[in-house]
Coordinates of C-alpha atoms in Angstrom, one line a residue:
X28 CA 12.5 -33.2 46.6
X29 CA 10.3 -30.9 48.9
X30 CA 9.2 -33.3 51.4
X31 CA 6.6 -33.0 54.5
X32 CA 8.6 -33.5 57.4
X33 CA 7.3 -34.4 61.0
X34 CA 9.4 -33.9 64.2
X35 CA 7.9 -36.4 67.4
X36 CA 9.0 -35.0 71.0
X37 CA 7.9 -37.2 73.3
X38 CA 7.8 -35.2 76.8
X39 CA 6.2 -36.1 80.3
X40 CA 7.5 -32.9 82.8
X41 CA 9.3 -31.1 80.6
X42 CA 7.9 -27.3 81.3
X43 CA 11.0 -26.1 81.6
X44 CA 12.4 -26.8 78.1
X45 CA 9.7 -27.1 76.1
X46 CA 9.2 -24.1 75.1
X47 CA 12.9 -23.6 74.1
X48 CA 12.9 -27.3 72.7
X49 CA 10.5 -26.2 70.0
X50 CA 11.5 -23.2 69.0
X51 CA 14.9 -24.8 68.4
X52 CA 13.0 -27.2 66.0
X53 CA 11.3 -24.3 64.4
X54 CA 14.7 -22.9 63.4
X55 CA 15.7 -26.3 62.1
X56 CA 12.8 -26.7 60.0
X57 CA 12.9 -22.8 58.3
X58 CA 16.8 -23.9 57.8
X59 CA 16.2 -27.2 56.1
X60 CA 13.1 -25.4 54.1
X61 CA 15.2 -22.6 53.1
X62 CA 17.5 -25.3 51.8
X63 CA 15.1 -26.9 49.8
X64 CA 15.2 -30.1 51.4
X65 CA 11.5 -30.1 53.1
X66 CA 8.2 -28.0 52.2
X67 CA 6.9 -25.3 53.8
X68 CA 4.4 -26.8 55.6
X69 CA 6.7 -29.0 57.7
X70 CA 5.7 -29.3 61.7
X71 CA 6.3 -30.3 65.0
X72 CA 4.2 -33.0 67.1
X73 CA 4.7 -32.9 70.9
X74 CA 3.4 -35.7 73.1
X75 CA 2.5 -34.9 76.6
X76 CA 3.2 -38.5 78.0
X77 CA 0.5 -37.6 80.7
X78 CA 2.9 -35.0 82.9
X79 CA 2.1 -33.7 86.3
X80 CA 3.3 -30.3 85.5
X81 CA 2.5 -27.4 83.2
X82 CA 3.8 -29.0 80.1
X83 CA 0.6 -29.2 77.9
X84 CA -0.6 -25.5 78.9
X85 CA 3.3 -24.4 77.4
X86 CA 2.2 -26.8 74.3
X87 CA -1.4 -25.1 74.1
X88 CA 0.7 -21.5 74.5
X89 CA 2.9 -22.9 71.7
X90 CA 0.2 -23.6 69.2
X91 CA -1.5 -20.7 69.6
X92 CA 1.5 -18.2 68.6
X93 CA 2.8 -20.7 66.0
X94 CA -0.5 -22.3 64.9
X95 CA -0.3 -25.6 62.8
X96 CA 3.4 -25.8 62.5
X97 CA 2.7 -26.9 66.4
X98 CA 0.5 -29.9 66.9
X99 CA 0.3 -32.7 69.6
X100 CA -1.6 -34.9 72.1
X101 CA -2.2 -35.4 75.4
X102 CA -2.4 -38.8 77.3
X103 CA -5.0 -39.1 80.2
X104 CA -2.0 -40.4 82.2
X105 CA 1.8 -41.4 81.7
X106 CA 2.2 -44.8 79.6
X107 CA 6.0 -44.6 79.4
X108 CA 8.4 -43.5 76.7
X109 CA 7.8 -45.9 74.3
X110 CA 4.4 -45.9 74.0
X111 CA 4.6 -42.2 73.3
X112 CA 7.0 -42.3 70.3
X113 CA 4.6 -44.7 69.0
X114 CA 1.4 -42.0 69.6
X115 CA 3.5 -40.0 68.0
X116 CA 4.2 -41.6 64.9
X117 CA 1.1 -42.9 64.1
X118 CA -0.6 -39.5 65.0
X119 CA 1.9 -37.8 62.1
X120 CA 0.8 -40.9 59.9
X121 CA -2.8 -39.5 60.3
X122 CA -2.2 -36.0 60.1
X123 CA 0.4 -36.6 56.9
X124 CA 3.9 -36.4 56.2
X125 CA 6.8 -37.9 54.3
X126 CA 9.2 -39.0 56.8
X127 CA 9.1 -38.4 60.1
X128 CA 12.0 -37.4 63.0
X129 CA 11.8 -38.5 67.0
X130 CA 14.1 -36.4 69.0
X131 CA 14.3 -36.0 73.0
X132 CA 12.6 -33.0 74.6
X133 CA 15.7 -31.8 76.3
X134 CA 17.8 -31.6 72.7
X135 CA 21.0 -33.6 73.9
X136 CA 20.9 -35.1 70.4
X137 CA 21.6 -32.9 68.0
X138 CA 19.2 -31.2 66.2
X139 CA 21.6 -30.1 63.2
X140 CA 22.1 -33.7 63.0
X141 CA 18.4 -33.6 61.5
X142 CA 19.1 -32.3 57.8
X143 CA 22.2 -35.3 57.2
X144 CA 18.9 -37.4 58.2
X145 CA 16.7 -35.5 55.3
X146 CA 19.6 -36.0 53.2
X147 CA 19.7 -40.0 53.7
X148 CA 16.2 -40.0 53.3
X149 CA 16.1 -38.2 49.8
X150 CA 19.2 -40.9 48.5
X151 CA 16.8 -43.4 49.4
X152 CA 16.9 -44.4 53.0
X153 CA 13.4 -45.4 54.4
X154 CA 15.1 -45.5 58.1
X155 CA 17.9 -43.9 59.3
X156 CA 19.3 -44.2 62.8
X157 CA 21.4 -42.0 64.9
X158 CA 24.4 -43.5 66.8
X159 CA 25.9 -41.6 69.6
X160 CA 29.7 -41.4 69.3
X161 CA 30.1 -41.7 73.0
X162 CA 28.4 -41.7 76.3
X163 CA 30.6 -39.2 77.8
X164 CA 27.1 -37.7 79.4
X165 CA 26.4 -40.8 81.0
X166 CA 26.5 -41.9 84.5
X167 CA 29.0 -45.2 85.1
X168 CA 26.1 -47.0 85.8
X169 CA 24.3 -46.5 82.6
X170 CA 27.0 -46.2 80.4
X171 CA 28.2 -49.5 81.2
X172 CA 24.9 -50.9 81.7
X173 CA 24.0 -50.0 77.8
X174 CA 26.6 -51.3 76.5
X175 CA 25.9 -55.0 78.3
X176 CA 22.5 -54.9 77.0
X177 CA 23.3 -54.7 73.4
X178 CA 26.3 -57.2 73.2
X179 CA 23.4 -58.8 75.1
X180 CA 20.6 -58.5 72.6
X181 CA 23.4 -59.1 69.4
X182 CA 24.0 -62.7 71.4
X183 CA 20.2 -62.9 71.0
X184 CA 20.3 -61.9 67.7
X185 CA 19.0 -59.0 67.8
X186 CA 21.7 -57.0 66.2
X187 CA 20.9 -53.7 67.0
X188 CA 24.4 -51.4 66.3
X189 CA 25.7 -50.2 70.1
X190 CA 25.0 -46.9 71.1
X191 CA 21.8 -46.7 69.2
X192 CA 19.2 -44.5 70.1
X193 CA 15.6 -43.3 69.6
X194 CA 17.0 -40.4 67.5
X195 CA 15.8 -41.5 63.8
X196 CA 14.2 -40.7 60.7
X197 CA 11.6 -43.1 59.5
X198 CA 9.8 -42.9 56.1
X199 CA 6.1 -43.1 55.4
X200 CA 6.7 -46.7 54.3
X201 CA 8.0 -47.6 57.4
X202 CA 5.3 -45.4 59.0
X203 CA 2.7 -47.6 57.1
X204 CA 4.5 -51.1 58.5
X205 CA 4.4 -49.5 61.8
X206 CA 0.6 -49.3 61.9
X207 CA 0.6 -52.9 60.9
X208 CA 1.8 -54.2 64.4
X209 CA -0.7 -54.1 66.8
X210 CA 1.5 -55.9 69.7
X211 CA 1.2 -53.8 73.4
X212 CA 4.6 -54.2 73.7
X213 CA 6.4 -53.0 70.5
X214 CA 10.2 -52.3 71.3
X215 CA 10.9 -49.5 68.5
X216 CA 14.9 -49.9 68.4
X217 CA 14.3 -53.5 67.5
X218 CA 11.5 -53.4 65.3
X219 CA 13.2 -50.2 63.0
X220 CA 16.2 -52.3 62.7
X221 CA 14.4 -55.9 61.8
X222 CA 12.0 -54.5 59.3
X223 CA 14.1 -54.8 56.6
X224 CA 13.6 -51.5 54.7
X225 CA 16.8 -49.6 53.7
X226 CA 18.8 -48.3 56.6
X227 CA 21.4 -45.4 56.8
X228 CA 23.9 -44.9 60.0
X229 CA 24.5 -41.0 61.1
X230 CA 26.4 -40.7 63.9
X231 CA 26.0 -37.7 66.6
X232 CA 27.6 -36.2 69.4
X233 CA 25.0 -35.9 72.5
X234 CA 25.0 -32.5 74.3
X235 CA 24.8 -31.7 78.5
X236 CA 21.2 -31.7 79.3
X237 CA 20.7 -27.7 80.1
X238 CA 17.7 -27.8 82.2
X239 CA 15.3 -30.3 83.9
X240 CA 16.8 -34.0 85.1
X241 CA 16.1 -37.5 82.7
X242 CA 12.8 -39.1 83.1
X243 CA 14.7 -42.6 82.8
X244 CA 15.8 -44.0 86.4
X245 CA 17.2 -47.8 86.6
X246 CA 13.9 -48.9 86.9
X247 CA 12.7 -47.3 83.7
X248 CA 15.9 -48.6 82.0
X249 CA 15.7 -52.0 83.3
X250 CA 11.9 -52.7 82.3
X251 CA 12.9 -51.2 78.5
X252 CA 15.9 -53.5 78.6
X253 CA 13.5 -56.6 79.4
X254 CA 11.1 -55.6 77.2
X255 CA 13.1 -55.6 74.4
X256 CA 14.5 -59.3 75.2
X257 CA 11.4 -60.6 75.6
X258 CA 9.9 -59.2 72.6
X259 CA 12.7 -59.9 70.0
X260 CA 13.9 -63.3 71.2
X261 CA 13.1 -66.6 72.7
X262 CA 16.5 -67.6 73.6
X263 CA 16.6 -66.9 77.1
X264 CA 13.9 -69.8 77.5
X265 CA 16.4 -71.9 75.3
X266 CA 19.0 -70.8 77.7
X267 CA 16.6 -72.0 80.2
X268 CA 16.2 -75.4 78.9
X269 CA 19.6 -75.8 78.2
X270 CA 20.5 -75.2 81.7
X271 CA 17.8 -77.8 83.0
X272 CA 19.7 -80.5 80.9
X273 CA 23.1 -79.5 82.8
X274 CA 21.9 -79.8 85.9
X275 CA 20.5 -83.3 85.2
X276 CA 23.6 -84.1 83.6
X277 CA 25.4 -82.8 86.4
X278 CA 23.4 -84.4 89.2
X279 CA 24.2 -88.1 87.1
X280 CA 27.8 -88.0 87.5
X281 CA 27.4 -86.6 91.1
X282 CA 25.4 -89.7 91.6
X283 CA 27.7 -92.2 90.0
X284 CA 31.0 -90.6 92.2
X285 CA 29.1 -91.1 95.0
X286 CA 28.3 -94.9 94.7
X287 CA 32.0 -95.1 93.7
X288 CA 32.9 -93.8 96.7
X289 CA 30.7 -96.1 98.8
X290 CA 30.8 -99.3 96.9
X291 CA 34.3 -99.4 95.3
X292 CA 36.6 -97.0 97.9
X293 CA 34.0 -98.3 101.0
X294 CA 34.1 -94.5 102.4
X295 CA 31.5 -92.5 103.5
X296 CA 30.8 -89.9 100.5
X297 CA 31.9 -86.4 102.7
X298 CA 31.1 -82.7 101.5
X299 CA 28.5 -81.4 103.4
X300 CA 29.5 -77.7 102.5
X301 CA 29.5 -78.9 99.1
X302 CA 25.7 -79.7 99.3
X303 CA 24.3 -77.0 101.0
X304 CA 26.1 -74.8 98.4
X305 CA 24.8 -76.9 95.8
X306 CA 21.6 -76.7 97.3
X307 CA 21.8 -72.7 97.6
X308 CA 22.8 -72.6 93.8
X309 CA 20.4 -74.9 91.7
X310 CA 17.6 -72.7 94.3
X311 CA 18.6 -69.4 92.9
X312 CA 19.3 -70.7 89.8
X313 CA 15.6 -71.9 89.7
X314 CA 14.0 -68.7 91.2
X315 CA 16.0 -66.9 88.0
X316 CA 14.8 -69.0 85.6
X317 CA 11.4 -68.9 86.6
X318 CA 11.7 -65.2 86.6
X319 CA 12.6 -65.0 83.2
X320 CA 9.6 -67.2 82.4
X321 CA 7.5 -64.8 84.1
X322 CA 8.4 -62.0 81.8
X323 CA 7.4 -63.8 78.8
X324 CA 4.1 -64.4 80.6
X325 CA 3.6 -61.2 81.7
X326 CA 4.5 -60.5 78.1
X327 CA 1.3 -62.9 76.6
X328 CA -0.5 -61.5 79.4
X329 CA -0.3 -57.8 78.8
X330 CA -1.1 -59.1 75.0
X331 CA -3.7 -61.5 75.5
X332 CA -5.8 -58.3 77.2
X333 CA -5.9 -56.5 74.0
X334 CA -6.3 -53.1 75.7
X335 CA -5.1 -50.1 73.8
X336 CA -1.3 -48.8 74.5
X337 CA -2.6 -45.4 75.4
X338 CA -5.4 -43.1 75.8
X339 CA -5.7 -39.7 74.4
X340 CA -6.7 -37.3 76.5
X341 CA -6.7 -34.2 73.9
X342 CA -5.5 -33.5 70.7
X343 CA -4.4 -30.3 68.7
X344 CA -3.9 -31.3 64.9

């Protein structure tokens, strides 16, 4: 029942709450192991997604007054969110643990929410994913924006639940699978949920960030949205083709009215307006689709390189 559990923070400039951030965790993991749930030698892994600030001399400071229960890594620069949750799993594969937990640096999940996970985990469950209950923290703009991309990706068929979130307990099992994929451009919220190992739902309120701003911006957002299309589903080419054969179809019929019009009515086919918006349509409707087929190839291209998803700069196991 006493299992070795590993808690992934994924941070790029968070000096101003990590310190507080971990020993939060701390008092998490001397809770849960005073329960009985976890042993003794539990810990926390930070990544330092390559930050400008004084992050990893706070993690370094850490490990030195909390020794092993602190460990971590450090990338040579910043390779994005997803690619450190991924450095951080595998890294607590290596190192050794049961199950593992991903959790923001700045705490607006919450961290209580941690032992229901340990629970799931001992009845069974080799994943098990937090859903927010709202996104009452959220800006218009993103809230709204989330909750177009996953009725977006369940039209896919992706069907990843709404409001899911990069808070989750994964097993070693699935910890093992994960090392499997070697693909540059994993999307973990997918890939958890399409593995196919026994899930569990634990749904969480998110707290005010205290300290410190996101490190996601619209850009950020909008390339992990893409990302995730384009690696979980070929449909938008579909779309694409589908959309070709319209247009044809389309352009047929115009064709046919207007050689009614001249040959049976003996008029002059009008709508002049009508073509140049035409015109102005099927163009953008082309630059689109080829933009979508750029992501894909951008998506074998990054592949096809084979270069590693990150570097480490420095490590403290």
């Amino acid at each position: 029942m006493n299992s070795r559990l590993a808690i992934i923070i994924p941070c790029y400039n968070e000096e101003l709450v990590v310190k507080s951030t971990v020993e939060t965790l701390l008092g998490v993991l001397d809770k849960i192991t005073s329960n009985g749930k976890i042993s003794e030698d539990s810990y926390i892994y930070l990544v330092d997604d390559g930050s400008k600030d004084n992050t990893w001399n706070i993690i370094e400071e850490l490990r030195a007054t909390y020794g092993e229960r602190v460990k971590g890594a450090k990338f040579i620069h910043n390779y994005g969110n997803q690619k450190a949750l991924i450095a951080g799993l595998l890294g607590v594969r290596e190192i050794g643990c049961d199950c593992a937990v991903s959790i923001d640096a700045d705490l607006q999940q919450d961290e209580n929410i941690i032992e229901t996970f340990v629970d799931e985990f001992h009845k069974g469950a080799d994943i098990v994913s937090g859903i927010r209950n709202d996104r009452k923290t959220d800006s218009f703009f993103k809230k709204h924006s989330a909750l177009c991309f996953y009725k977006f990706m369940n039209i896919l068929g992706v069907k990843i639940p709404p409001n899911h979130s990069d808070f989750r307990l994964v097993s070693k099992k699935a910890l093992d699978i994960l090392e499997m994929y070697k693909e540059e451009g994993l999307f973990l919220r997918g890939f958890f949920h399409e593995m196919g190992l026994k899930t569990a739902y634990v749904h969480f309120n998110v707290k005010p960030r205290k300290l410190g701003s996101s490190k996601f911006n619209v850009f950020s957002l909008t390339s992990l949205a893409l990302n995730g299309i384009t690696a979980f589903s070929i449909v938008p080419l579909r779309i694409i083709a589908v959309c070709g054969f319209l247009t044809m179809l389309g352009s047929f019929l115009l064709a046919l009215e207007v050689m009614f019009e001249k040959y049976v009515m003996h008029s002059a086919p009008a709508g002049w307006a009508t073509l140049v918006i035409l015109l102005a349509f099927f163009g953008g409707l082309q630059i689109f689709c080829l933009g979508i087929i750029g992501e894909y190839l951008g998506q074998i291209f990054n592949e096809v390189k084979a270069r590693p998803r990150y570097i480490k700069e420095k490590e403290l196991n």
